[in-house]
Coordinates of C-alpha atoms in Angstrom, one line a residue:
T1 CA 0.0 0.0 0.0
Y2 CA 3.0 2.3 -0.2
M3 CA 4.2 3.7 -3.4
E4 CA 7.5 5.5 -4.2
P5 CA 7.3 8.1 -7.1
G6 CA 8.1 6.5 -10.4
N7 CA 7.3 3.0 -9.2
D8 CA 5.2 1.4 -12.0
T9 CA 5.0 -2.1 -10.5
Q10 CA 2.1 -1.2 -8.3
V11 CA -1.1 0.5 -9.4
L12 CA -2.1 3.2 -6.9
E13 CA -5.7 4.4 -6.6
F14 CA -7.2 7.2 -4.7
I15 CA -10.7 7.1 -3.3
L16 CA -12.9 10.2 -4.0
L17 CA -15.5 10.3 -1.2
G18 CA -17.7 12.7 -3.1
L19 CA -20.3 15.1 -1.8
S20 CA -22.3 12.6 0.2
E21 CA -22.1 9.0 1.3
V22 CA -25.9 8.7 1.8
E23 CA -27.1 6.1 -0.6
E24 CA -30.5 7.6 -1.0
L25 CA -29.0 10.9 -2.3
Q26 CA -26.9 9.3 -5.1
S27 CA -29.7 9.2 -7.7
L28 CA -30.6 12.8 -6.9
L29 CA -27.0 14.0 -7.2
L30 CA -26.6 12.1 -10.5
G31 CA -29.7 13.7 -12.0
L32 CA -28.9 17.2 -10.6
F33 CA -25.3 17.3 -11.8
L34 CA -26.0 15.7 -15.1
S35 CA -28.6 18.4 -15.8
M36 CA -26.2 21.1 -14.7
Y37 CA -23.4 19.8 -16.8
L38 CA -25.6 19.6 -19.9
V39 CA -26.8 23.1 -19.4
T40 CA -23.3 24.3 -19.0
F41 CA -22.0 22.5 -22.0
I42 CA -24.9 23.5 -24.3
G43 CA -25.0 27.1 -23.1
N44 CA -21.3 27.8 -23.5
L45 CA -21.3 26.0 -26.9
L46 CA -24.1 28.2 -28.1
I47 CA -22.1 31.3 -27.1
I48 CA -19.1 30.0 -29.1
L49 CA -21.2 29.1 -32.2
A50 CA -23.0 32.5 -32.1
T51 CA -19.7 34.3 -31.9
I52 CA -18.3 32.3 -34.9
T53 CA -21.3 32.6 -37.1
S54 CA -22.2 36.2 -36.6
S55 CA -19.8 38.6 -38.3
H56 CA -20.8 41.6 -36.1
L57 CA -19.5 39.7 -33.1
H58 CA -16.0 39.4 -34.5
T59 CA -14.6 41.9 -32.0
P60 CA -12.0 41.6 -29.2
M61 CA -14.7 41.5 -26.5
Y62 CA -16.6 38.5 -28.1
F63 CA -13.3 36.9 -29.1
F64 CA -12.3 36.6 -25.5
L65 CA -15.9 35.7 -24.5
A66 CA -15.9 32.7 -26.9
N67 CA -12.5 31.6 -25.5
F68 CA -13.9 32.0 -22.0
S69 CA -16.9 29.8 -22.8
F70 CA -14.5 27.2 -24.3
V71 CA -12.4 27.2 -21.2
D72 CA -15.5 26.8 -19.0
I73 CA -16.6 23.7 -21.0
C74 CA -13.2 22.2 -20.5
F75 CA -13.1 23.3 -16.9
T76 CA -16.3 21.5 -16.0
S77 CA -15.5 18.5 -18.2
T78 CA -12.3 17.9 -16.2
T79 CA -14.2 17.0 -13.0
I80 CA -18.0 16.5 -13.5
P81 CA -18.0 13.5 -15.9
K82 CA -15.7 11.5 -13.6
M83 CA -18.0 12.3 -10.6
L84 CA -21.1 11.3 -12.6
L85 CA -19.4 8.0 -13.6
N86 CA -18.4 7.3 -10.0
I87 CA -22.0 7.9 -8.8
H88 CA -23.5 5.8 -11.6
T89 CA -21.1 2.8 -11.1
H90 CA -20.9 3.1 -7.3
N91 CA -17.1 3.1 -7.7
K92 CA -15.3 5.9 -5.9
T93 CA -11.8 5.1 -7.1
I94 CA -9.6 7.1 -9.5
T95 CA -6.2 5.9 -10.7
Y96 CA -2.9 7.6 -9.7
H97 CA -2.3 8.7 -13.2
G98 CA -6.0 9.7 -13.7
C99 CA -5.7 11.8 -10.5
L100 CA -2.6 13.6 -11.8
T101 CA -4.2 14.2 -15.2
Q102 CA -7.3 15.6 -13.5
M103 CA -5.2 17.9 -11.3
Y104 CA -3.2 19.2 -14.3
F105 CA -6.2 20.1 -16.4
F106 CA -8.2 21.5 -13.4
I107 CA -5.3 23.9 -12.5
L108 CA -4.8 24.8 -16.2
F109 CA -8.4 25.8 -16.9
V110 CA -9.0 27.6 -13.5
E111 CA -5.9 29.7 -14.1
L112 CA -7.0 30.4 -17.7
D113 CA -10.4 31.6 -16.4
G114 CA -8.6 34.1 -14.1
F115 CA -6.3 35.3 -16.9
L116 CA -9.2 35.7 -19.4
L117 CA -11.3 37.6 -16.8
S118 CA -8.4 40.0 -16.3
I119 CA -7.9 40.4 -20.1
M120 CA -11.7 41.1 -20.6
A121 CA -11.5 43.7 -17.8
Y122 CA -8.6 45.4 -19.7
D123 CA -10.7 45.2 -22.9
R124 CA -13.6 47.0 -21.2
F125 CA -11.1 49.6 -19.7
V126 CA -9.8 50.5 -23.2
A127 CA -13.3 50.6 -24.7
I128 CA -14.7 53.0 -22.0
C129 CA -11.6 55.0 -21.1
H130 CA -10.0 55.2 -24.5
P131 CA -12.8 54.7 -27.0
L132 CA -11.2 56.6 -29.9
H133 CA -8.0 54.4 -29.7
Y134 CA -9.9 51.1 -29.0
T135 CA -9.4 49.5 -32.4
V136 CA -5.7 50.6 -32.5
I137 CA -4.9 49.3 -29.0
M138 CA -7.0 46.1 -29.1
N139 CA -5.8 44.9 -32.5
P140 CA -6.0 41.3 -33.5
R141 CA -2.3 40.8 -32.9
L142 CA -2.5 41.9 -29.3
C143 CA -5.6 39.8 -28.7
V144 CA -3.9 36.6 -29.9
L145 CA -0.7 37.5 -28.0
L146 CA -2.6 38.0 -24.7
L147 CA -4.5 34.7 -25.2
L148 CA -1.3 32.8 -26.1
L149 CA 0.5 34.3 -23.1
S150 CA -2.3 33.1 -20.8
W151 CA -2.1 29.6 -22.2
I152 CA 1.7 29.4 -21.9
L153 CA 1.7 30.6 -18.2
S154 CA -1.2 28.3 -17.3
V155 CA 0.3 25.3 -19.0
L156 CA 3.8 25.9 -17.4
D157 CA 2.4 26.3 -13.9
S158 CA 0.0 23.3 -14.0
L159 CA 2.9 21.2 -15.4
L160 CA 5.2 22.4 -12.6
R161 CA 2.6 21.5 -10.0
G162 CA 2.0 18.1 -11.6
L163 CA 5.8 17.3 -11.6
L164 CA 6.1 18.3 -8.0
V165 CA 3.2 16.0 -7.0
L166 CA 4.8 13.2 -9.1
R167 CA 7.9 13.3 -6.8
L168 CA 5.7 12.6 -3.6
S169 CA 5.3 9.3 -1.9
F170 CA 1.9 8.2 -0.6
C171 CA 0.9 5.9 2.3
T172 CA -2.1 3.9 3.2
N173 CA -4.6 6.7 3.7
L174 CA -5.7 7.5 0.2
E175 CA -9.1 8.9 0.8
I176 CA -9.9 12.4 -0.7
S177 CA -12.9 14.2 0.9
H178 CA -13.8 15.7 -2.5
F179 CA -15.5 14.9 -5.8
F180 CA -12.2 15.4 -7.7
C181 CA -8.5 15.4 -7.1
E182 CA -8.1 18.7 -5.4
I183 CA -4.4 19.4 -5.2
N184 CA -4.3 20.6 -1.5
Q185 CA -5.9 17.4 -0.3
V186 CA -3.7 15.2 -2.4
I187 CA -0.6 16.8 -1.0
Q188 CA -1.9 16.3 2.5
L189 CA -2.0 12.6 1.9
A190 CA 1.7 12.5 1.1
C191 CA 4.2 10.8 3.4
S192 CA 7.2 12.6 2.0
D193 CA 8.3 16.2 2.4
T194 CA 5.9 18.6 0.8
L195 CA 7.7 21.9 1.4
L196 CA 8.4 22.5 -2.3
N197 CA 4.8 21.9 -3.1
I198 CA 3.6 24.4 -0.5
I199 CA 6.1 27.1 -1.6
E200 CA 5.1 26.7 -5.2
M201 CA 1.4 26.9 -4.3
Y202 CA 1.9 30.2 -2.5
F203 CA 4.0 31.5 -5.3
A204 CA 1.4 30.5 -7.9
T205 CA -1.4 32.0 -5.9
V206 CA 0.4 35.4 -6.1
V207 CA 1.4 35.2 -9.8
M208 CA -1.7 33.4 -11.2
G209 CA -4.4 34.6 -8.8
I210 CA -3.6 37.9 -7.1
I211 CA -1.8 39.7 -10.0
P212 CA -4.7 39.1 -12.4
L213 CA -7.1 40.3 -9.7
I214 CA -5.1 43.4 -9.2
G215 CA -5.4 44.0 -13.0
I216 CA -9.1 43.6 -12.8
V217 CA -9.4 46.0 -9.8
F218 CA -7.2 48.6 -11.5
S219 CA -9.3 48.4 -14.8
Y220 CA -12.6 48.8 -13.0
S221 CA -11.3 51.6 -10.8
Q222 CA -10.4 53.5 -14.0
I223 CA -13.8 52.5 -15.6
V224 CA -15.8 53.8 -12.6
S225 CA -13.8 57.0 -12.5
S226 CA -14.5 57.5 -16.3
I227 CA -18.2 56.7 -15.9
L228 CA -18.6 59.2 -13.0
R229 CA -17.2 61.9 -15.3
I230 CA -20.1 61.3 -17.8
T231 CA -22.7 64.0 -17.3
S232 CA -25.8 62.3 -18.7
A233 CA -27.6 59.5 -16.9
R234 CA -28.2 57.7 -20.3
G235 CA -24.4 57.9 -21.0
K236 CA -23.6 56.4 -17.6
Y237 CA -26.1 53.6 -18.1
K238 CA -24.8 52.8 -21.6
A239 CA -21.2 52.7 -20.4
F240 CA -21.9 50.6 -17.4
S241 CA -24.1 48.1 -19.4
T242 CA -21.1 47.2 -21.5
C243 CA -19.2 45.8 -18.5
G244 CA -22.0 44.9 -16.1
S245 CA -22.1 41.2 -17.2
H246 CA -18.4 40.8 -16.9
L247 CA -18.3 42.5 -13.5
S248 CA -21.0 40.0 -12.3
V249 CA -19.0 37.0 -13.5
V250 CA -15.8 38.5 -11.8
L251 CA -17.6 38.9 -8.5
L252 CA -19.1 35.4 -8.7
F253 CA -15.8 33.8 -9.6
Y254 CA -13.5 35.5 -7.1
G255 CA -16.2 35.7 -4.4
T256 CA -16.9 31.9 -4.4
A257 CA -13.2 31.1 -4.7
L258 CA -12.5 33.3 -1.7
G259 CA -15.4 31.7 0.1
V260 CA -14.0 28.2 -0.6
Y261 CA -10.6 29.3 0.6
L262 CA -11.9 30.8 3.9
S263 CA -14.2 27.8 4.5
S264 CA -11.2 25.4 4.1
A265 CA -9.0 27.6 6.3
T266 CA -11.5 28.0 9.2
T267 CA -12.9 24.4 9.3
Q268 CA -11.4 21.0 9.3
N269 CA -14.5 19.6 7.5
S270 CA -13.2 18.8 4.0
R271 CA -16.6 17.7 2.9
A272 CA -18.0 21.2 3.6
S273 CA -15.2 22.6 1.5
A274 CA -16.1 20.2 -1.3
I275 CA -19.7 21.3 -1.3
A276 CA -18.7 25.0 -1.3
S277 CA -16.4 24.3 -4.3
V278 CA -19.4 23.2 -6.3
M279 CA -20.2 26.9 -6.8
Y280 CA -17.1 27.7 -8.9
T281 CA -16.6 24.3 -10.5
I282 CA -20.1 23.9 -12.0
V283 CA -22.6 26.6 -10.9
I284 CA -20.7 29.6 -12.2
P285 CA -19.8 28.1 -15.5
M286 CA -23.5 27.2 -15.9
L287 CA -24.6 30.7 -15.1
N288 CA -22.0 32.5 -17.3
P289 CA -24.0 32.0 -20.6
F290 CA -27.1 33.4 -19.0
I291 CA -25.3 36.3 -17.5
Y292 CA -23.7 37.3 -20.8
S293 CA -26.8 36.7 -23.0
L294 CA -29.8 37.9 -21.0
R295 CA -28.8 41.6 -21.1
N296 CA -26.8 41.5 -24.3
K297 CA -28.7 42.4 -27.4
D298 CA -25.9 41.4 -29.7
I299 CA -25.6 37.9 -28.2
K300 CA -29.4 37.4 -28.1
G301 CA -29.7 38.5 -31.8
A302 CA -26.8 36.1 -32.8
L303 CA -28.4 33.2 -30.9
K304 CA -31.8 33.8 -32.7
I305 CA -30.0 33.7 -36.0
L306 CA -28.1 30.6 -35.0
V307 CA -31.3 28.8 -33.8
G308 CA -33.0 29.8 -37.1
I309 CA -30.1 28.3 -39.1
V310 CA -30.2 25.1 -37.1
T311 CA -34.0 24.7 -37.3
S312 CA -34.1 25.4 -41.0
S313 CA -31.4 22.8 -41.7
F314 CA -33.6 20.2 -40.1
L315 CA -36.8 21.2 -42.0

């Protein structure tokens, strides 16, 4: 039951305890999360297709929104299908390599979400504070460069974290009080020294989490300052409406992430932390398409055209 890193002679499996061990709740959880996953997948896919098919949405704002929707699909697909499979088969195990893979992609996509939210805040800052220079500043080359840089940083950090976990040794207690391989809990199961892992996590939190958040705060401080200088109420409403949806997503994303962090820091109940993390792993990605489409005439118009194309093709 003990495995040294790099030992392939023994298959090591972790046990994902999930959200609840009550047998009567398993069917309810299966139906609930399957429905939420399908809504998340279809909703974000529609945003992507609407952006691609509508030429008037070929702007930096919708370019980043489409990428954000793609990342949200990947983000939820990293954890939810495995959880659904475990509930359906009544099998709570996940292989060692499967756990590492899930950790890698989870870190990758959650960090990409943070970077994209920061870039989208900068896009709104340029659009509202420097409208005459918007097309010059947010040119296609810069947009692709920002997206590529986000991918490179996220890939490198998630790879580094995965390699640091790969060097750890694990003992007999392999139960994870979560519905996916959450890196903090996996590290806590290690028998070997985890100092490097902890140092890297704190460093990554600053670089990948706090720095993008500072960028968002700076962008919105400038946006608010610019909006307050607008004299007409109609002008203020129009300026705020262009960033209201994004601000809502930012508050939800960082608010729930902070809530999960505080709940895990103040309580030893890992199951409570797992339930709280449901918010940012499935609920927020599910809500994002609704937040961005309900008050956005461009998206709603593009979705109507897309639905018309799809329905006419089947008639």
